[in-house]
Coordinates of C-alpha atoms in Angstrom, one line a residue:
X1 CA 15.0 22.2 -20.3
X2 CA 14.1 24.8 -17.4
X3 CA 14.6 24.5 -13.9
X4 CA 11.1 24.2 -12.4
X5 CA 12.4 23.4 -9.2
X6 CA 15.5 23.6 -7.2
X7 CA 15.4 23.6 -3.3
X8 CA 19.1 24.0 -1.7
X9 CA 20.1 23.5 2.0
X10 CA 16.7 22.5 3.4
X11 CA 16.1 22.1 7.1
X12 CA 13.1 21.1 9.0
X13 CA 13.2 19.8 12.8
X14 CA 10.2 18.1 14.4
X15 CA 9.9 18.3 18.6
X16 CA 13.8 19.2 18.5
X17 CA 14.4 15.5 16.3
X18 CA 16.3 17.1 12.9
X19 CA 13.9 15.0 10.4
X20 CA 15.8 16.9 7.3
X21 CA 19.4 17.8 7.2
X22 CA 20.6 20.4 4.5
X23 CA 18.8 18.4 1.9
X24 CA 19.2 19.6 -1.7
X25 CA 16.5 18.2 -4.9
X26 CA 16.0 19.6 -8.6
X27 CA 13.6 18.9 -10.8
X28 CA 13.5 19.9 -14.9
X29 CA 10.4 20.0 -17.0
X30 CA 10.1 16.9 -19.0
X31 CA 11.5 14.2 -16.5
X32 CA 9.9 12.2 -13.9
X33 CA 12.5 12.1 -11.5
X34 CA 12.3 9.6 -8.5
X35 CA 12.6 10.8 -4.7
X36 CA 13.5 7.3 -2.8
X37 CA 14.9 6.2 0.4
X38 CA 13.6 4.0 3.3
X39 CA 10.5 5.0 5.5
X40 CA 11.4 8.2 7.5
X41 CA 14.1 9.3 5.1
X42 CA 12.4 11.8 5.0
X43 CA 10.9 11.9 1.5
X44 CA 7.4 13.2 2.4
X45 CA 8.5 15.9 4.7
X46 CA 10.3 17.5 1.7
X47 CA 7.8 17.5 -1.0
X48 CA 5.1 18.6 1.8
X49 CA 7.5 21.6 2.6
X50 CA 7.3 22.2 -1.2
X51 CA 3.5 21.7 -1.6
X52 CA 3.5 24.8 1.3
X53 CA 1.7 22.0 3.8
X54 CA 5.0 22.5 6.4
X55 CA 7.2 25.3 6.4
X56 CA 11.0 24.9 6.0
X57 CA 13.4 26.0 9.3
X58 CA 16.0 27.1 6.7
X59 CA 16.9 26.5 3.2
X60 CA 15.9 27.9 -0.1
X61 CA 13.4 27.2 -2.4
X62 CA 13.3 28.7 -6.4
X63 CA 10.0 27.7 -8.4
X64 CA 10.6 28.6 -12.1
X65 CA 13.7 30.6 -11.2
X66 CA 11.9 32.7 -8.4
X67 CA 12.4 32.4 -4.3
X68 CA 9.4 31.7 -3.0
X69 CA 8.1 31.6 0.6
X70 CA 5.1 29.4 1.1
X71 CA 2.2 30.0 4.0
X72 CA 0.2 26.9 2.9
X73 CA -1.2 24.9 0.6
X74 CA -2.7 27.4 -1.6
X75 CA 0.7 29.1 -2.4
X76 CA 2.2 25.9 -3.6
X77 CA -1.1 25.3 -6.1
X78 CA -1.1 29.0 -7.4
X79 CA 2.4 28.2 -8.5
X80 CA 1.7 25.6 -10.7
X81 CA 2.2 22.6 -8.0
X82 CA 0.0 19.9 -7.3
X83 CA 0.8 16.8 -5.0
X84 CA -1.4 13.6 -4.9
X85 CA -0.9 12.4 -1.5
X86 CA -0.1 8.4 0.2
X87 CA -2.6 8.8 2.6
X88 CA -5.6 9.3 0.2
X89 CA -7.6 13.0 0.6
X90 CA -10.9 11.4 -0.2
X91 CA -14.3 12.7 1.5
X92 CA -16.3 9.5 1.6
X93 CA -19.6 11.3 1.6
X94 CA -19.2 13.6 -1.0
X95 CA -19.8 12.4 -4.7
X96 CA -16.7 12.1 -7.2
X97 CA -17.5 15.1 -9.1
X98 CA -17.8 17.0 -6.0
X99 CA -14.1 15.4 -4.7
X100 CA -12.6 16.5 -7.7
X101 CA -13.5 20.1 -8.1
X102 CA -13.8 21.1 -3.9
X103 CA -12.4 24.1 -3.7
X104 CA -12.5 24.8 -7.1
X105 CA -16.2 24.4 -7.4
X106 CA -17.8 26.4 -11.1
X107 CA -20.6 28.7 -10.2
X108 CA -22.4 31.0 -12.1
X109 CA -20.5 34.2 -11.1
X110 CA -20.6 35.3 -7.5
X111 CA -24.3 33.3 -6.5
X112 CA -22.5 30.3 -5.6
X113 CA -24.5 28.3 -7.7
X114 CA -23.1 25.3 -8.9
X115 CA -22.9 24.8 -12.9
X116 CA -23.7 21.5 -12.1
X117 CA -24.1 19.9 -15.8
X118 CA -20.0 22.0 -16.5
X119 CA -18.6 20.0 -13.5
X120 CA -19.9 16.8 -14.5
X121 CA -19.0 16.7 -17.8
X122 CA -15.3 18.0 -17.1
X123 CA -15.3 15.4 -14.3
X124 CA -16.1 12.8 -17.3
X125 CA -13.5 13.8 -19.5
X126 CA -10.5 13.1 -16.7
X127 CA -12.1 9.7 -15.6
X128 CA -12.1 8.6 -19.2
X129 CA -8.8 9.9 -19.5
X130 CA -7.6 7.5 -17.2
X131 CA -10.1 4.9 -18.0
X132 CA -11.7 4.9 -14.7
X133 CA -15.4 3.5 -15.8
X134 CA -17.1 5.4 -12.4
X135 CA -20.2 7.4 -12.4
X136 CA -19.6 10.7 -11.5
X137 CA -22.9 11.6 -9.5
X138 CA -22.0 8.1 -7.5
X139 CA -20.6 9.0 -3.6
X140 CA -16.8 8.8 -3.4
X141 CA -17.1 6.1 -0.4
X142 CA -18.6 3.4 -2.4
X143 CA -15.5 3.3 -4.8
X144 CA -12.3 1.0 -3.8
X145 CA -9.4 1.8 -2.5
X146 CA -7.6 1.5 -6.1
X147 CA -11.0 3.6 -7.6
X148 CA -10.3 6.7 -4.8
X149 CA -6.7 6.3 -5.7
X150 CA -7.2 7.1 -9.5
X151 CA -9.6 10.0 -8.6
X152 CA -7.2 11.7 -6.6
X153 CA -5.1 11.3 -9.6
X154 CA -7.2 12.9 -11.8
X155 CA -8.1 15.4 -9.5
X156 CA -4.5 16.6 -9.7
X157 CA -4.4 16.4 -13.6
X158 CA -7.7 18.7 -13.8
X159 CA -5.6 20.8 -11.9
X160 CA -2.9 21.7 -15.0
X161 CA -0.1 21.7 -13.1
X162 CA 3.5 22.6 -13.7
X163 CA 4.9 20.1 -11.4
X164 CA 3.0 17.3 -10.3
X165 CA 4.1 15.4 -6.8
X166 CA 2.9 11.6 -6.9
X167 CA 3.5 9.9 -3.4
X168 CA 3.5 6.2 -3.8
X169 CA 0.6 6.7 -6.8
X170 CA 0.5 2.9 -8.0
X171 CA 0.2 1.3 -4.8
X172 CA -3.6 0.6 -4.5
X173 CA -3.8 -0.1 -8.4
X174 CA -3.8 -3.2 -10.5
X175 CA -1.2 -3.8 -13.2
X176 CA -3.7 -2.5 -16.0
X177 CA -4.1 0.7 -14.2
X178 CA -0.7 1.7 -13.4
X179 CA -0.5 0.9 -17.2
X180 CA -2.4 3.6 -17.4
X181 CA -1.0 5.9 -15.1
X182 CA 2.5 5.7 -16.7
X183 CA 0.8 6.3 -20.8
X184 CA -0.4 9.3 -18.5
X185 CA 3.1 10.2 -17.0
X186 CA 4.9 9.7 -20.6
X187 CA 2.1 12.2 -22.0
X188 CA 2.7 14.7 -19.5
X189 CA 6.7 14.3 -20.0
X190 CA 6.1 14.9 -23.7
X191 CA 3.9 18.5 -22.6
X192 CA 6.6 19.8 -20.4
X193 CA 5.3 19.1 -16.5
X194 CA 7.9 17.8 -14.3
X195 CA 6.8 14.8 -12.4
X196 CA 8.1 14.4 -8.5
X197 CA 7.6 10.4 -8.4
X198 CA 7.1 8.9 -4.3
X199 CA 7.9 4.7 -4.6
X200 CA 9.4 1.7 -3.2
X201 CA 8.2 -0.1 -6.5
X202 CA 11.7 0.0 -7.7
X203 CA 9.9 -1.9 -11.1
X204 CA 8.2 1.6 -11.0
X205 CA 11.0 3.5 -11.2
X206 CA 13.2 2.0 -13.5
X207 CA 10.4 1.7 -16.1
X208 CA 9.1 5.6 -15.5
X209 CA 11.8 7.6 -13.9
X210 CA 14.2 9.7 -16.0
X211 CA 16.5 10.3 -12.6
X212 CA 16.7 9.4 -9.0
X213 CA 17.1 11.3 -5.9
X214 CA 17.8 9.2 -2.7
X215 CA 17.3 10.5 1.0
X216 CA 18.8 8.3 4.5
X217 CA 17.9 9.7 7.6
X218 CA 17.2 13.1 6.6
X219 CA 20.2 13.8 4.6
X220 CA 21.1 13.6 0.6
X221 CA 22.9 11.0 -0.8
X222 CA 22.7 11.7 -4.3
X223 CA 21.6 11.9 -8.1
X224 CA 21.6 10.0 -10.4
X225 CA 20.1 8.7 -13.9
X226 CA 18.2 6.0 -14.3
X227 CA 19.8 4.4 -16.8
X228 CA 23.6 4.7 -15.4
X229 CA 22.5 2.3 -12.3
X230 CA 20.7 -0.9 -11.0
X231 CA 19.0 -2.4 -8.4
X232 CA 21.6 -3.0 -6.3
X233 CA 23.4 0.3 -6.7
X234 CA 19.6 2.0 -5.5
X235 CA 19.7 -0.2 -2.6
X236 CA 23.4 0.4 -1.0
X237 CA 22.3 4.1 -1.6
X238 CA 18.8 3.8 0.4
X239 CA 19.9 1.5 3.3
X240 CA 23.6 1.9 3.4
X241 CA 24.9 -1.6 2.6
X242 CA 23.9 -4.5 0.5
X243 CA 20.7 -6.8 1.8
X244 CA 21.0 -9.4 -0.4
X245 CA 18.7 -11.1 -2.9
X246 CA 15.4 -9.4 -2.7
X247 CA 13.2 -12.3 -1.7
X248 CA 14.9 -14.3 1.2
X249 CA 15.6 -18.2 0.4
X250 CA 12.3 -20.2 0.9
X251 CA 12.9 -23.8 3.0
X252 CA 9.5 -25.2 2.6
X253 CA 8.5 -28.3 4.7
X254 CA 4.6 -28.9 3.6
X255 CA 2.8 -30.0 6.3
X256 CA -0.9 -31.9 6.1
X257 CA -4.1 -29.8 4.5
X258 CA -4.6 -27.4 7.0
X259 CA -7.6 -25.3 5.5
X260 CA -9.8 -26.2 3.0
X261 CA -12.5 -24.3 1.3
X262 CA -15.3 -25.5 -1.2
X263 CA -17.9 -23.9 -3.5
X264 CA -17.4 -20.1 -1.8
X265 CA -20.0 -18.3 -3.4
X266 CA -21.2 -14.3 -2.0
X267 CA -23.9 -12.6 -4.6
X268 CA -21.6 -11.2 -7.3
X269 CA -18.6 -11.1 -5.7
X270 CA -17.7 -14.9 -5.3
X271 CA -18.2 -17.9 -7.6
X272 CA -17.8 -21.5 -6.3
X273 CA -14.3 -21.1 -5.1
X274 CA -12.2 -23.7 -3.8
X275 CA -8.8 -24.3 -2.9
X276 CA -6.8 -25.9 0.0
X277 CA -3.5 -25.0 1.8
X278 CA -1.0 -27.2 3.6
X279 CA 0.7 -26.3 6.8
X280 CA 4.1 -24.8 6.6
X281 CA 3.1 -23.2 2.7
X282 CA 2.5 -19.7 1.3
X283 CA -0.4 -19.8 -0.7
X284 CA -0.4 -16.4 -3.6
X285 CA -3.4 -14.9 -4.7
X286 CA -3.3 -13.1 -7.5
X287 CA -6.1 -11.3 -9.7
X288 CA -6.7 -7.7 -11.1
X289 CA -8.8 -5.3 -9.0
X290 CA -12.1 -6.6 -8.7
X291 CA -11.2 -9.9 -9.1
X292 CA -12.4 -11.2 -6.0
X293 CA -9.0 -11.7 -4.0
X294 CA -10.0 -8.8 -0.7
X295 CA -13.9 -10.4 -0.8
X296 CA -12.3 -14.3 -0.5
X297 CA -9.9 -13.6 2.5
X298 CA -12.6 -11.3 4.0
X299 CA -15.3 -14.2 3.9
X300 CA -13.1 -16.5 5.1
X301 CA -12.3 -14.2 8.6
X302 CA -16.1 -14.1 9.1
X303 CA -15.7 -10.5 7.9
X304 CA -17.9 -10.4 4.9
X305 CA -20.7 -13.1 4.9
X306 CA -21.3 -16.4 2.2
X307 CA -24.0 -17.7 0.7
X308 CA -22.9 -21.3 0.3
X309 CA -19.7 -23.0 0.8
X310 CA -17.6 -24.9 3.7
X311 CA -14.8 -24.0 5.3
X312 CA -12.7 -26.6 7.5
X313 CA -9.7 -26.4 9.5
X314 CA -7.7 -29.8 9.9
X315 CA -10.8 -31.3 8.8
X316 CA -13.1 -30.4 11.0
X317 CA -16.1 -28.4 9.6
X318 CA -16.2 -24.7 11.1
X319 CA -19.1 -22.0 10.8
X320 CA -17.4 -18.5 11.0
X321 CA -20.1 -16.0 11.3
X322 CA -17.6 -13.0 12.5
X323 CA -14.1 -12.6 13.1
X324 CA -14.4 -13.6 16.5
X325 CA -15.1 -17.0 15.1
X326 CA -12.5 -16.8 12.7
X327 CA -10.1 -15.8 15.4
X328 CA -11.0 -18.9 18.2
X329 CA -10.6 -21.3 15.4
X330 CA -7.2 -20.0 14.8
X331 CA -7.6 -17.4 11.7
X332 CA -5.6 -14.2 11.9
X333 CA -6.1 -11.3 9.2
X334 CA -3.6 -8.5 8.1
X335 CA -5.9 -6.3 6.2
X336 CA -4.5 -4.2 3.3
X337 CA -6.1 -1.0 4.8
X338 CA -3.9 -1.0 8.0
X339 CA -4.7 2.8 8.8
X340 CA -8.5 2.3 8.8
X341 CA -9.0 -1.5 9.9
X342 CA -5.8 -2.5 11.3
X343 CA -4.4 -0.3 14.2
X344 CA -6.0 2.3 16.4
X345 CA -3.4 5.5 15.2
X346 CA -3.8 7.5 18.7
X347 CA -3.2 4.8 20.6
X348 CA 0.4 3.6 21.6
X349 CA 3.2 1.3 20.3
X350 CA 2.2 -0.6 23.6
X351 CA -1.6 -0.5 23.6
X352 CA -1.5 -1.6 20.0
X353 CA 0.3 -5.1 20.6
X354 CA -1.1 -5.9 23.4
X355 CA -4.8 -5.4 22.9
X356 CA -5.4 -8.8 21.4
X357 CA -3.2 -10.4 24.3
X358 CA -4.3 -8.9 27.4
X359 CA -5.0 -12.3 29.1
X360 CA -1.2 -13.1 28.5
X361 CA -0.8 -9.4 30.1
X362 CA -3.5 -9.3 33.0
X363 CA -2.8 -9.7 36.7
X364 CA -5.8 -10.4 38.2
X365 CA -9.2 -10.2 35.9
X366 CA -9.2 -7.1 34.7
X367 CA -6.4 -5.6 35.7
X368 CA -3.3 -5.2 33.4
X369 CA 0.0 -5.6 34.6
X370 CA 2.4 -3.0 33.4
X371 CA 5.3 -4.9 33.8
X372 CA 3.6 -8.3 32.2
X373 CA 2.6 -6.0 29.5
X374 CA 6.0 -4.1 29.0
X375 CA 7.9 -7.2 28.7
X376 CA 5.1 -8.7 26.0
X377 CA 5.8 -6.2 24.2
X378 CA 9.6 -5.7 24.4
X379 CA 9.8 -9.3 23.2
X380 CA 7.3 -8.3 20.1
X381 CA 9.4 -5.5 18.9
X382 CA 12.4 -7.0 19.7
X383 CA 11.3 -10.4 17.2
X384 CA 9.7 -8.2 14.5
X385 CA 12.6 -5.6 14.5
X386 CA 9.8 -3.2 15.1
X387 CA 11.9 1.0 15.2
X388 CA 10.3 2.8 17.7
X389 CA 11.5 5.7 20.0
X390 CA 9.5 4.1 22.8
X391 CA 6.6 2.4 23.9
X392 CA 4.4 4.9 24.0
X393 CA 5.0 6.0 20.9
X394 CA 1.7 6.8 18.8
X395 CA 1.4 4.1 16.2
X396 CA 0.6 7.0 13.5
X397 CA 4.0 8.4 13.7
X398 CA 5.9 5.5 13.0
X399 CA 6.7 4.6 9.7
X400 CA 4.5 2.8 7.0
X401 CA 7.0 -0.5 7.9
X402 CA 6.8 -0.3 11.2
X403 CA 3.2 0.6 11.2
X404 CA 3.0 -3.0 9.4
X405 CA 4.8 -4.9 11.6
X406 CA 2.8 -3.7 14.5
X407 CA -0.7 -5.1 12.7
X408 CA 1.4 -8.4 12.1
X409 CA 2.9 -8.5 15.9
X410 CA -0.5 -8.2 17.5
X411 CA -1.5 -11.1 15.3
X412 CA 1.7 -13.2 15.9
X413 CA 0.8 -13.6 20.1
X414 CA -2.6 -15.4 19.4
X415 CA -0.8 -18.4 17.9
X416 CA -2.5 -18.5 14.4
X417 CA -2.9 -21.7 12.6
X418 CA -3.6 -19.7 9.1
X419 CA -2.4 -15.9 9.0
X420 CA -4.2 -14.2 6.1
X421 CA -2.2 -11.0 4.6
X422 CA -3.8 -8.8 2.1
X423 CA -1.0 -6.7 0.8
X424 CA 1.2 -6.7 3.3
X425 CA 4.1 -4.9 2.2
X426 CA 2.2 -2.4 0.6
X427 CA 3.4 1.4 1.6
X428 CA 6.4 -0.5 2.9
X429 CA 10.5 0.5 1.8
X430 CA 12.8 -2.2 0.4
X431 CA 14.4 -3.0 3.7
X432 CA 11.1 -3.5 5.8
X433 CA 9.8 -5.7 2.8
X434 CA 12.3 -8.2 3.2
X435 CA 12.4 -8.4 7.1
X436 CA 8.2 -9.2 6.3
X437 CA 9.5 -11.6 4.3
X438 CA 11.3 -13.1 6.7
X439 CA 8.9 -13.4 9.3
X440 CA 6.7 -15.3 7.4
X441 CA 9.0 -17.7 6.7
X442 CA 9.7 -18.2 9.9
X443 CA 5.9 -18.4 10.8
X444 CA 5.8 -21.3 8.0
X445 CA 8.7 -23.1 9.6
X446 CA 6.4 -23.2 12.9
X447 CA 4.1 -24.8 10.3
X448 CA 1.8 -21.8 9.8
X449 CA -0.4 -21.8 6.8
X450 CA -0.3 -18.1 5.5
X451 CA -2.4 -16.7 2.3
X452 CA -1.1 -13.9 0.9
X453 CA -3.3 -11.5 -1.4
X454 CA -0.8 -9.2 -3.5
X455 CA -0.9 -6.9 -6.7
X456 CA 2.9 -7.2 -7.0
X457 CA 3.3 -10.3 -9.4
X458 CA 7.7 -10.5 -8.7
X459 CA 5.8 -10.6 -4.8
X460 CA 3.7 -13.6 -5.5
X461 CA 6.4 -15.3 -7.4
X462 CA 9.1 -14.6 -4.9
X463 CA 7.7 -15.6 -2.2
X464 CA 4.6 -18.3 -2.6
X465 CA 4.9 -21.9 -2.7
X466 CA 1.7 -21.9 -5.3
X467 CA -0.4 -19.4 -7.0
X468 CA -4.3 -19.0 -7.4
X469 CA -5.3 -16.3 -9.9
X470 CA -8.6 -15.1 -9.9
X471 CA -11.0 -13.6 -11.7
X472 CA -14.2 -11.7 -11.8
X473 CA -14.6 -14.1 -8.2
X474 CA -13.7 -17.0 -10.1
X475 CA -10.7 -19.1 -9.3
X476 CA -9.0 -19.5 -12.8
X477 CA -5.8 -21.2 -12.0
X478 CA -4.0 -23.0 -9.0
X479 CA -0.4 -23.4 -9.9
X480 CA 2.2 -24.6 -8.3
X481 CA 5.1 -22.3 -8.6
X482 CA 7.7 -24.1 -10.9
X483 CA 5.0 -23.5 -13.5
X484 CA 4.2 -20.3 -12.7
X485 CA 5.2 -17.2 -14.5
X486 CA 3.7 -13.6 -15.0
X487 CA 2.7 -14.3 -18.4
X488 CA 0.6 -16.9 -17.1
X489 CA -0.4 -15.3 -14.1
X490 CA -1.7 -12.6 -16.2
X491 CA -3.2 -15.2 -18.8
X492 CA -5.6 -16.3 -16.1
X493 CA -6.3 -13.3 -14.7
X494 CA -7.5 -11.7 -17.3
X495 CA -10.0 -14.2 -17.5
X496 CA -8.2 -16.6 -20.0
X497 CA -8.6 -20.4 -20.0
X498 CA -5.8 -22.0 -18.5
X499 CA -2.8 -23.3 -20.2
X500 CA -2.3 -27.1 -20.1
X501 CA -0.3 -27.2 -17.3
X502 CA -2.2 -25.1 -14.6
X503 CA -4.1 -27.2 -12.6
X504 CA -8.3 -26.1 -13.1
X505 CA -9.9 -26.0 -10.1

């Protein structure tokens, strides 16, 4: 197998903070090999040095047995390498076909007219290829955050690239999809391209990855295949030491019915829906994309409005029009798009976890008191374990954990009686996972009612009390978990009848 790429003794330093430490990574054509460790290990810093976005302080770089030097972006891609990012590259008011050839656009010689009818139909052929149904002519903003994912993932195949850098690629899609993407991954293994593969889905790795490179702070731990290790053994390399079982022990206490909802219904995205949830329970949702899940929790906040349907909190009937509502009643919501709808990125660790609290943080109306505010939110990072230089710190350069934590701190400090989280750990390495898990068993020991919306079925099972399964906005099964699987799970979700034992709703 050739070398496509070996990188030896790589150095980078950010505002005189050594972010990568003599690290060392090789990749063959054929494999997918995995490039893991915990947020900040600095994983993305050394494939964007390699995809010529950052330059390296010292170190060498061979591509296909040649040194190379990169200036940018356009060095890496004219040899051969293409990277699909995390943070999604996506120009909302462009069309798809436009998104996947910018840059590379087909004219008719030098005009700079497009060959408009070319660039459609190529566009076609690398949707189809990964089953994404989509219009091509349709604008890239009115596709989902799964949708944009796949795009960008075809965008990179169109490319024909030698070596292919996937950061986190299967965390906005459904089970089917990443299905996909890995009959895609084994096909380009079988042609020769050497696959870079970005996850925390350790089910990822083990089923795609050929070997696995871990980072910790900056420095190399080691290689090694797939096959020769486990869990456990990926784990102790990432963080260090052992941190247990994966999902933390539940102790649920069920409280009274603290929310119930009945006959839901929004247009053509929610069908008579109804469920309930006790205090002190976690209540899974579980569905394929487009299912429904986001559009539920969303009407619910007051962020999305309903046609028909009540909602009522400890029995008393409420009429959410807006998330304010939703938020005096009680309601908190983690949304999955954190970057976009859940923090302000150029604002401050500080600014961040106290916006929502600023009458616990105000010294006189209007005026904030800095040390009121300072000690709020020392006691917030301090409970949540939040790692942050200080407290001005911009929330955009913490990591994807920590970046989490914040969304779920400033929700803690308005007392909620039901805390909604839609994908909450997604983005998020093994370590930080489990300290989310934590806190929200703690909040459902304070006999907080938390929904949780997640495409990771051992998620849902791990950690819910009982599982709703949705599909095409229909509730198909309410299980409680003893009788839950993922065969079943997946039974209803793809739009199956339920098996004897579910409970129909």
């Amino acid at each position: 197998m050739e070398t496509l790429v070996n990188m030896e003794g790589i150095h980078k330093t950010f505002s005189g903070v050594e972010v990568l430490k003599g690290v060392q990574f090789n990749l063959v054509s054929g494999e997918c090999h995995a490039l893991m460790g915990e947020n900040g290990a600095g994983k993305s810093t050394l494939m964007k040095i390699l995809s010529g976005i950052y330059r390296k302080d010292k170190g060498q770089i061979n591509v296909k047995g040649e040194t190379v030097h990169f200036s940018g972006p356009l060095d890496a891609i004219s040899q051969g390498i293409a990277v699909i990012h995390q943070e999604l590259n996506i120009i909302a008011e462009l069309t798809v076909v436009e998104n996947l050839f910018l840059g590379r656009e087909l004219t008719y010689g030098k005009s700079g007219v497009l060959r408009w009818r070319e660039m459609v139909n190529e566009a076609t052929k690398y949707l189809e290829r990964l089953e994404l149904k989509i219009d091509p002519t349709m604008t890239a903003g009115a596709l989902s955050v799964g949708q944009q994912q796949m795009l960008e993932i075809a965008k990179a195949l169109s490319m024909n690239a030698d070596v292919l850098i996937m950061d986190e690629p299967t965390a906005s899609l459904t089970g089917k999809e990443t299905e996909t993407l890995f009959h895609i991954i084994r096909q380009l293994k079988r042609a020769g391209v050497g696959i870079v593969y970005i996850s925390h889905r350790l089910e990822d790795i083990f089923a795609i990855c050929d070997r696995i490179t871990v980072l910790r702070d900056g420095a190399y731990i080691g290689t090694e295949a797939t096959q020769k290790i486990d869990f456990n053994h990926v784990v102790r390399m990432m963080v260090g030491r052992d941190i247990g079982e994966q999902f933390p022990v539940r102790k649920t206490n069920l409280g009274d019915v603290c929310l119930e909802v009945e006959d839901l219904t929004r247009d053509h995205h929610l069908h008579h829906v109804s469920f309930s949830i006790r205090e002190g329970e976690i209540l899974g949702i579980a569905g394929l994309m487009g299912a429904g899940r986001t559009s539920l929790v969303r009407a619910i906040f007051g962020a999305e409005p309903i046609e028909r349907g009540t909602i009522k909190l400890n029995q008393q009937l409420m009429h959410i029009r807006s998330p304010l509502d939703a938020i005096t009643h009680g309601i908190a919501f983690v949304t999955e798009d954190r970057k976009h709808e859940g923090l302000f990125l150029d604002m401050s660790v500080k600014e961040n976890l106290s916006m929502n609290h600023l009458d616990q943080v105000t010294h006189v109306p209007r005026w904030i008191s800095s040390n009121k505010e300072e000690s709020f939110v020392e006691h917030k990072i301090k409970q949540l374990n939040i790692k942050t230089s200080h407290l001005d710190q911009l929330v955009r350069k913490l990591s994807g954990g920590n970046q989490q934590k914040v969304v779920i701190g400033r929700w803690l400090g308005v007392q909620p009686k039901v805390l909604i989280l839609d994908e909450p750990t997604r983005g998020v390495d093994v370590g930080a996972k489990k300290e989310i898990y934590q806190i929200m068993n703690a909040l459902t020991e304070q006999n907080v009612a938390v929904i949780m919306v997640s495409s990771e079925l051992p998620e849902i099972l791990g950690m819910s009390d009982r599982v709703l399964v949705m599909h095409e906005g229909r509730v198909t099964a309410d299980l409680p978990i003893r009788e839950a699987d993922q065969e079943r799970i997946m039974h209803a979700a793809t739009g199956g009848k339920n098996l004897e034992s579910s409970t129909n709703i």
